[in-house]
PDB file of C-alpha atoms in Angstrom:
ATOM      1  CA  ASN A   1       6.164   3.800 -24.812  1.00  0.00           C
ATOM      2  CA  ALA A   2       6.924   7.280 -26.101  1.00  0.00           C
ATOM      3  CA  GLY A   3       8.591   9.772 -23.796  1.00  0.00           C
ATOM      4  CA  VAL A   4       7.948  13.492 -23.660  1.00  0.00           C
ATOM      5  CA  MET A   5       7.819  14.976 -27.133  1.00  0.00           C
ATOM      6  CA  GLN A   6       8.572  18.578 -27.935  1.00  0.00           C
ATOM      7  CA  ASN A   7       8.318  20.376 -31.213  1.00  0.00           C
ATOM      8  CA  PRO A   8       9.773  22.075 -32.935  1.00  0.00           C
ATOM      9  CA  ARG A   9      13.290  21.138 -31.812  1.00  0.00           C
ATOM     10  CA  HIS A  10      14.679  24.362 -33.240  1.00  0.00           C
ATOM     11  CA  LEU A  11      12.746  27.559 -33.841  1.00  0.00           C
ATOM     12  CA  VAL A  12      14.017  30.792 -35.350  1.00  0.00           C
ATOM     13  CA  ARG A  13      11.924  33.908 -34.989  1.00  0.00           C
ATOM     14  CA  ARG A  14      12.510  37.562 -35.816  1.00  0.00           C
ATOM     15  CA  ARG A  15      12.023  40.143 -33.102  1.00  0.00           C
ATOM     16  CA  GLY A  16       8.336  40.941 -32.681  1.00  0.00           C
ATOM     17  CA  GLN A  17       7.064  37.590 -33.975  1.00  0.00           C
ATOM     18  CA  GLU A  18       5.265  34.966 -31.936  1.00  0.00           C
ATOM     19  CA  ALA A  19       6.795  31.670 -30.821  1.00  0.00           C
ATOM     20  CA  ARG A  20       4.639  28.607 -30.085  1.00  0.00           C
ATOM     21  CA  LEU A  21       6.303  25.689 -28.366  1.00  0.00           C
ATOM     22  CA  ARG A  22       4.498  22.378 -28.043  1.00  0.00           C
ATOM     23  CA  CYS A  23       4.884  19.599 -25.515  1.00  0.00           C
ATOM     24  CA  SER A  24       3.200  16.201 -25.522  1.00  0.00           C
ATOM     25  CA  PRO A  25       3.641  14.545 -22.119  1.00  0.00           C
ATOM     26  CA  VAL A  26       4.221  10.877 -21.451  1.00  0.00           C
ATOM     27  CA  LYS A  27       0.942   8.992 -21.943  1.00  0.00           C
ATOM     28  CA  GLY A  28      -0.934   8.984 -18.674  1.00  0.00           C
ATOM     29  CA  HIS A  29       0.920  11.956 -17.202  1.00  0.00           C
ATOM     30  CA  SER A  30      -1.324  14.833 -16.168  1.00  0.00           C
ATOM     31  CA  HIS A  31       1.328  17.199 -14.776  1.00  0.00           C
ATOM     32  CA  VAL A  32       3.395  19.373 -17.127  1.00  0.00           C
ATOM     33  CA  TYR A  33       6.225  21.777 -16.320  1.00  0.00           C
ATOM     34  CA  TRP A  34       8.041  24.292 -18.482  1.00  0.00           C
ATOM     35  CA  TYR A  35      11.627  25.364 -17.876  1.00  0.00           C
ATOM     36  CA  ARG A  36      13.972  27.792 -19.552  1.00  0.00           C
ATOM     37  CA  GLN A  37      17.723  27.268 -19.761  1.00  0.00           C
ATOM     38  CA  LEU A  38      20.367  29.670 -20.974  1.00  0.00           C
ATOM     39  CA  PRO A  39      23.740  28.266 -22.117  1.00  0.00           C
ATOM     40  CA  GLU A  40      25.975  27.252 -19.205  1.00  0.00           C
ATOM     41  CA  GLU A  41      23.170  28.002 -16.741  1.00  0.00           C
ATOM     42  CA  GLY A  42      20.693  26.021 -14.663  1.00  0.00           C
ATOM     43  CA  LEU A  43      17.044  25.233 -15.174  1.00  0.00           C
ATOM     44  CA  LYS A  44      14.707  28.114 -14.465  1.00  0.00           C
ATOM     45  CA  PHE A  45      11.167  27.060 -13.567  1.00  0.00           C
ATOM     46  CA  MET A  46       8.482  28.876 -15.523  1.00  0.00           C
ATOM     47  CA  VAL A  47       5.088  27.248 -15.064  1.00  0.00           C
ATOM     48  CA  TYR A  48       3.411  24.093 -13.702  1.00  0.00           C
ATOM     49  CA  LEU A  49       0.139  22.931 -15.210  1.00  0.00           C
ATOM     50  CA  GLN A  50      -2.304  20.107 -14.743  1.00  0.00           C
ATOM     51  CA  LYS A  51      -4.982  19.334 -17.283  1.00  0.00           C
ATOM     52  CA  GLU A  52      -6.860  22.601 -17.951  1.00  0.00           C
ATOM     53  CA  ASN A  53      -5.388  24.278 -14.862  1.00  0.00           C
ATOM     54  CA  ILE A  54      -2.380  26.441 -14.135  1.00  0.00           C
ATOM     55  CA  ILE A  55      -1.065  25.357 -10.729  1.00  0.00           C
ATOM     56  CA  ASP A  56       1.949  27.657 -10.400  1.00  0.00           C
ATOM     57  CA  GLU A  57       3.073  30.307 -12.880  1.00  0.00           C
ATOM     58  CA  SER A  58       5.373  32.164 -10.517  1.00  0.00           C
ATOM     59  CA  GLY A  59       8.384  31.722 -12.808  1.00  0.00           C
ATOM     60  CA  MET A  60       6.754  33.039 -15.938  1.00  0.00           C
ATOM     61  CA  PRO A  61       6.973  36.709 -16.953  1.00  0.00           C
ATOM     62  CA  LYS A  62       3.598  38.409 -16.620  1.00  0.00           C
ATOM     63  CA  GLU A  63       3.784  39.953 -20.072  1.00  0.00           C
ATOM     64  CA  ARG A  64       4.145  38.228 -23.439  1.00  0.00           C
ATOM     65  CA  PHE A  65       4.290  34.697 -21.983  1.00  0.00           C
ATOM     66  CA  SER A  66       1.361  32.329 -21.586  1.00  0.00           C
ATOM     67  CA  ALA A  67       0.900  28.586 -21.189  1.00  0.00           C
ATOM     68  CA  GLU A  68      -1.947  26.148 -21.468  1.00  0.00           C
ATOM     69  CA  PHE A  69      -2.542  22.420 -21.117  1.00  0.00           C
ATOM     70  CA  PRO A  70      -5.937  21.690 -22.656  1.00  0.00           C
ATOM     71  CA  LYS A  71      -8.074  18.626 -22.012  1.00  0.00           C
ATOM     72  CA  GLU A  72      -7.074  17.303 -25.418  1.00  0.00           C
ATOM     73  CA  GLY A  73      -3.811  17.921 -27.186  1.00  0.00           C
ATOM     74  CA  PRO A  74      -0.353  19.108 -26.205  1.00  0.00           C
ATOM     75  CA  SER A  75       0.675  21.777 -23.748  1.00  0.00           C
ATOM     76  CA  ILE A  76       1.575  25.053 -25.447  1.00  0.00           C
ATOM     77  CA  LEU A  77       4.023  27.716 -24.301  1.00  0.00           C
ATOM     78  CA  ARG A  78       3.389  30.904 -26.203  1.00  0.00           C
ATOM     79  CA  ILE A  79       5.735  33.851 -26.373  1.00  0.00           C
ATOM     80  CA  GLN A  80       4.369  36.951 -28.055  1.00  0.00           C
ATOM     81  CA  GLN A  81       6.488  39.733 -29.569  1.00  0.00           C
ATOM     82  CA  VAL A  82       9.738  37.875 -28.971  1.00  0.00           C
ATOM     83  CA  VAL A  83      12.906  39.773 -28.087  1.00  0.00           C
ATOM     84  CA  ARG A  84      16.548  38.681 -28.335  1.00  0.00           C
ATOM     85  CA  GLY A  85      16.582  37.930 -24.610  1.00  0.00           C
ATOM     86  CA  ASP A  86      14.009  35.173 -25.158  1.00  0.00           C
ATOM     87  CA  SER A  87      16.622  33.096 -26.989  1.00  0.00           C
ATOM     88  CA  ALA A  88      17.146  29.976 -24.874  1.00  0.00           C
ATOM     89  CA  ALA A  89      16.396  26.286 -24.646  1.00  0.00           C
ATOM     90  CA  TYR A  90      12.886  25.612 -23.386  1.00  0.00           C
ATOM     91  CA  PHE A  91      12.365  22.239 -21.761  1.00  0.00           C
ATOM     92  CA  CYS A  92       9.073  20.618 -20.965  1.00  0.00           C
ATOM     93  CA  ALA A  93       8.759  17.855 -18.364  1.00  0.00           C
ATOM     94  CA  SER A  94       5.849  15.680 -17.321  1.00  0.00           C
ATOM     95  CA  SER A  95       4.995  13.551 -14.324  1.00  0.00           C
ATOM     96  CA  ARG A  96       2.186  11.296 -13.155  1.00  0.00           C
ATOM     97  CA  GLN A  97       1.787  12.294  -9.519  1.00  0.00           C
ATOM     98  CA  GLY A  98       3.832  15.469  -9.381  1.00  0.00           C
ATOM     99  CA  ASP A  99       7.127  13.914  -8.383  1.00  0.00           C
ATOM    100  CA  GLU A 100       9.567  12.248 -10.807  1.00  0.00           C
ATOM    101  CA  GLN A 101       9.732  14.425 -13.903  1.00  0.00           C
ATOM    102  CA  TYR A 102      10.579  13.176 -17.371  1.00  0.00           C
ATOM    103  CA  PHE A 103      12.076  15.781 -19.659  1.00  0.00           C
ATOM    104  CA  GLY A 104      11.547  16.317 -23.346  1.00  0.00           C
ATOM    105  CA  PRO A 105      14.449  17.031 -25.737  1.00  0.00           C
ATOM    106  CA  GLY A 106      13.836  20.773 -25.570  1.00  0.00           C
ATOM    107  CA  THR A 107      13.097  23.495 -28.109  1.00  0.00           C
ATOM    108  CA  ARG A 108      15.973  25.805 -28.921  1.00  0.00           C
ATOM    109  CA  LEU A 109      14.564  29.224 -29.679  1.00  0.00           C
ATOM    110  CA  THR A 110      16.716  31.737 -31.518  1.00  0.00           C
ATOM    111  CA  VAL A 111      15.476  35.287 -31.936  1.00  0.00           C
ATOM    112  CA  THR A 112      17.200  37.226 -34.677  1.00  0.00           C
TER     113      THR A 112
ATOM    114  CA  GLY B   1       9.399  29.446   0.218  1.00  0.00           C
ATOM    115  CA  GLU B   2      11.758  26.557  -0.404  1.00  0.00           C
ATOM    116  CA  ASN B   3      15.344  27.286  -1.367  1.00  0.00           C
ATOM    117  CA  VAL B   4      17.884  24.714  -2.544  1.00  0.00           C
ATOM    118  CA  GLU B   5      21.600  25.442  -2.502  1.00  0.00           C
ATOM    119  CA  GLN B   6      24.062  23.225  -4.327  1.00  0.00           C
ATOM    120  CA  HIS B   7      27.850  22.983  -3.938  1.00  0.00           C
ATOM    121  CA  PRO B   8      30.317  23.026  -5.515  1.00  0.00           C
ATOM    122  CA  SER B   9      29.445  24.743  -8.789  1.00  0.00           C
ATOM    123  CA  THR B  10      32.348  22.962 -10.501  1.00  0.00           C
ATOM    124  CA  LEU B  11      34.065  19.750  -9.447  1.00  0.00           C
ATOM    125  CA  SER B  12      37.083  18.242 -11.128  1.00  0.00           C
ATOM    126  CA  VAL B  13      38.174  14.729 -10.119  1.00  0.00           C
ATOM    127  CA  GLN B  14      40.645  12.184 -11.432  1.00  0.00           C
ATOM    128  CA  GLU B  15      39.139   9.251 -13.277  1.00  0.00           C
ATOM    129  CA  GLY B  16      38.575   6.426 -10.823  1.00  0.00           C
ATOM    130  CA  ASP B  17      38.229   8.721  -7.802  1.00  0.00           C
ATOM    131  CA  SER B  18      34.954   9.513  -6.038  1.00  0.00           C
ATOM    132  CA  ALA B  19      32.859  12.650  -6.454  1.00  0.00           C
ATOM    133  CA  VAL B  20      30.486  14.138  -3.885  1.00  0.00           C
ATOM    134  CA  ILE B  21      27.962  16.903  -4.555  1.00  0.00           C
ATOM    135  CA  LYS B  22      25.982  18.435  -1.700  1.00  0.00           C
ATOM    136  CA  CYS B  23      22.638  20.203  -1.525  1.00  0.00           C
ATOM    137  CA  THR B  24      20.847  21.886   1.348  1.00  0.00           C
ATOM    138  CA  TYR B  25      17.168  22.764   1.479  1.00  0.00           C
ATOM    139  CA  SER B  26      15.204  25.128   3.661  1.00  0.00           C
ATOM    140  CA  ASP B  27      11.655  23.733   3.873  1.00  0.00           C
ATOM    141  CA  SER B  28      11.403  20.883   6.374  1.00  0.00           C
ATOM    142  CA  ALA B  29       8.174  19.765   4.658  1.00  0.00           C
ATOM    143  CA  SER B  30      10.129  18.704   1.555  1.00  0.00           C
ATOM    144  CA  ASN B  31       9.949  14.949   1.140  1.00  0.00           C
ATOM    145  CA  TYR B  32      11.229  14.114  -2.335  1.00  0.00           C
ATOM    146  CA  PHE B  33      14.812  14.672  -3.513  1.00  0.00           C
ATOM    147  CA  PRO B  34      15.817  13.721  -7.068  1.00  0.00           C
ATOM    148  CA  TRP B  35      19.156  14.094  -8.819  1.00  0.00           C
ATOM    149  CA  TYR B  36      19.342  14.792 -12.542  1.00  0.00           C
ATOM    150  CA  LYS B  37      22.250  14.514 -14.945  1.00  0.00           C
ATOM    151  CA  GLN B  38      22.448  16.742 -18.010  1.00  0.00           C
ATOM    152  CA  GLU B  39      25.034  16.036 -20.673  1.00  0.00           C
ATOM    153  CA  LEU B  40      26.031  18.842 -23.005  1.00  0.00           C
ATOM    154  CA  GLY B  41      23.224  19.721 -25.406  1.00  0.00           C
ATOM    155  CA  LYS B  42      20.887  17.071 -24.020  1.00  0.00           C
ATOM    156  CA  ARG B  43      17.893  16.896 -21.742  1.00  0.00           C
ATOM    157  CA  PRO B  44      18.163  16.425 -17.954  1.00  0.00           C
ATOM    158  CA  GLN B  45      17.636  12.810 -16.948  1.00  0.00           C
ATOM    159  CA  LEU B  46      16.819  11.391 -13.543  1.00  0.00           C
ATOM    160  CA  ILE B  47      19.653   9.261 -12.192  1.00  0.00           C
ATOM    161  CA  ILE B  48      18.524   8.610  -8.628  1.00  0.00           C
ATOM    162  CA  ASP B  49      16.000   9.917  -6.136  1.00  0.00           C
ATOM    163  CA  ILE B  50      15.244   9.517  -2.447  1.00  0.00           C
ATOM    164  CA  ARG B  51      12.211  10.100  -0.291  1.00  0.00           C
ATOM    165  CA  SER B  52      12.271  11.386   3.258  1.00  0.00           C
ATOM    166  CA  ASN B  53      11.431   8.043   4.831  1.00  0.00           C
ATOM    167  CA  VAL B  54      14.802   6.682   3.674  1.00  0.00           C
ATOM    168  CA  GLY B  55      18.319   7.749   4.717  1.00  0.00           C
ATOM    169  CA  GLU B  56      20.330   6.278   1.886  1.00  0.00           C
ATOM    170  CA  LYS B  57      19.782   4.759  -1.528  1.00  0.00           C
ATOM    171  CA  LYS B  58      22.300   3.122  -3.820  1.00  0.00           C
ATOM    172  CA  ASP B  59      22.316   2.161  -7.482  1.00  0.00           C
ATOM    173  CA  GLN B  60      25.600   0.648  -8.653  1.00  0.00           C
ATOM    174  CA  ARG B  61      28.211   3.452  -8.559  1.00  0.00           C
ATOM    175  CA  ILE B  62      25.715   6.118  -7.528  1.00  0.00           C
ATOM    176  CA  ALA B  63      24.344   6.726  -4.048  1.00  0.00           C
ATOM    177  CA  VAL B  64      22.313   9.442  -2.393  1.00  0.00           C
ATOM    178  CA  THR B  65      22.232  10.171   1.332  1.00  0.00           C
ATOM    179  CA  LEU B  66      19.662  12.283   3.146  1.00  0.00           C
ATOM    180  CA  ASN B  67      19.999  13.960   6.540  1.00  0.00           C
ATOM    181  CA  LYS B  68      16.551  15.293   7.418  1.00  0.00           C
ATOM    182  CA  THR B  69      17.661  16.880  10.668  1.00  0.00           C
ATOM    183  CA  ALA B  70      20.356  18.911   8.980  1.00  0.00           C
ATOM    184  CA  LYS B  71      18.241  19.335   5.825  1.00  0.00           C
ATOM    185  CA  HIS B  72      20.899  18.260   3.401  1.00  0.00           C
ATOM    186  CA  PHE B  73      21.342  15.505   0.863  1.00  0.00           C
ATOM    187  CA  SER B  74      24.343  14.415  -1.165  1.00  0.00           C
ATOM    188  CA  LEU B  75      25.136  12.575  -4.370  1.00  0.00           C
ATOM    189  CA  HIS B  76      28.073  10.177  -4.286  1.00  0.00           C
ATOM    190  CA  ILE B  77      29.633   8.770  -7.451  1.00  0.00           C
ATOM    191  CA  THR B  78      32.344   6.155  -6.979  1.00  0.00           C
ATOM    192  CA  GLU B  79      34.944   4.921  -9.486  1.00  0.00           C
ATOM    193  CA  THR B  80      34.243   7.875 -11.764  1.00  0.00           C
ATOM    194  CA  GLN B  81      34.447   7.370 -15.520  1.00  0.00           C
ATOM    195  CA  PRO B  82      34.734   9.851 -18.420  1.00  0.00           C
ATOM    196  CA  GLU B  83      31.033   9.410 -19.232  1.00  0.00           C
ATOM    197  CA  ASP B  84      30.179  10.785 -15.782  1.00  0.00           C
ATOM    198  CA  SER B  85      31.250  14.239 -17.024  1.00  0.00           C
ATOM    199  CA  ALA B  86      28.062  16.326 -17.082  1.00  0.00           C
ATOM    200  CA  VAL B  87      26.117  18.891 -15.101  1.00  0.00           C
ATOM    201  CA  TYR B  88      24.287  17.449 -12.106  1.00  0.00           C
ATOM    202  CA  PHE B  89      21.208  19.096 -10.598  1.00  0.00           C
ATOM    203  CA  CYS B  90      19.614  18.375  -7.243  1.00  0.00           C
ATOM    204  CA  ALA B  91      16.012  19.294  -6.460  1.00  0.00           C
ATOM    205  CA  ALA B  92      13.506  19.159  -3.611  1.00  0.00           C
ATOM    206  CA  SER B  93       9.727  18.962  -3.496  1.00  0.00           C
ATOM    207  CA  LYS B  94       6.915  18.733  -0.969  1.00  0.00           C
ATOM    208  CA  GLY B  95       5.110  16.293  -3.233  1.00  0.00           C
ATOM    209  CA  SER B  96       2.195  16.358  -5.619  1.00  0.00           C
ATOM    210  CA  ASN B  97       0.873  19.804  -6.574  1.00  0.00           C
ATOM    211  CA  TYR B  98       4.185  21.398  -5.634  1.00  0.00           C
ATOM    212  CA  GLN B  99       6.907  22.206  -8.103  1.00  0.00           C
ATOM    213  CA  LEU B 100      10.439  20.897  -7.813  1.00  0.00           C
ATOM    214  CA  ILE B 101      12.835  23.521  -6.461  1.00  0.00           C
ATOM    215  CA  TRP B 102      16.165  23.148  -8.254  1.00  0.00           C
ATOM    216  CA  GLY B 103      19.759  23.664  -7.241  1.00  0.00           C
ATOM    217  CA  ALA B 104      21.967  25.727  -9.539  1.00  0.00           C
ATOM    218  CA  GLY B 105      23.884  22.713 -10.826  1.00  0.00           C
ATOM    219  CA  THR B 106      27.385  21.247 -10.498  1.00  0.00           C
ATOM    220  CA  LYS B 107      29.624  20.811 -13.499  1.00  0.00           C
ATOM    221  CA  LEU B 108      31.514  17.556 -12.959  1.00  0.00           C
ATOM    222  CA  ILE B 109      34.736  17.142 -14.929  1.00  0.00           C
ATOM    223  CA  ILE B 110      36.453  13.764 -14.969  1.00  0.00           C
ATOM    224  CA  LYS B 111      40.151  14.101 -15.745  1.00  0.00           C
ATOM    225  CA  PRO B 112      41.709  11.171 -17.617  1.00  0.00           C
TER     226      PRO B 112
END
């Protein structure tokens, strides 16, 4: 029974490039959440998606960031034209009914 | 909207002593309260949760208490061990289709 999978685990991008982070939820889970975490800081909510729908994107910057959770395939968090301030750990979590969330191992993005 | 405050931000206790972390929430409609533990460099993991129809829940050395009237809930760890050292996050939710609102985290240090 596989847990939440995220890839890549580490991603290095130069300023101005695009970053694509992937998240495969636990089988049977239809709710996906993306969080950002800076070192020594807490979890910052970004976006909450259900299959093919964005439920709440109040934590996601309006520009350069987008997220999707298609009917088939993983959820994708896309960051266009990355800047140094985007460097962080990005965690994905999934749940069945919208309560208990299971976290993936995270993607550590470094922008050089 | 919902706001969750967590105290203290850092807690240092002697090995074998008890540790208590407190969270308050603002939205009386919140009905689900999980606690997550995050070890350094790892993903957050659920350690215990409580729903609003219950006042207390225990799992070995870990317990959570909920006071709905006062809108606060606490994590209690007894007989602390070195492996309890981590950052602990509380959260609150109104249920399905609502995101978890997270506390800022408590860094628990167990002194040998």
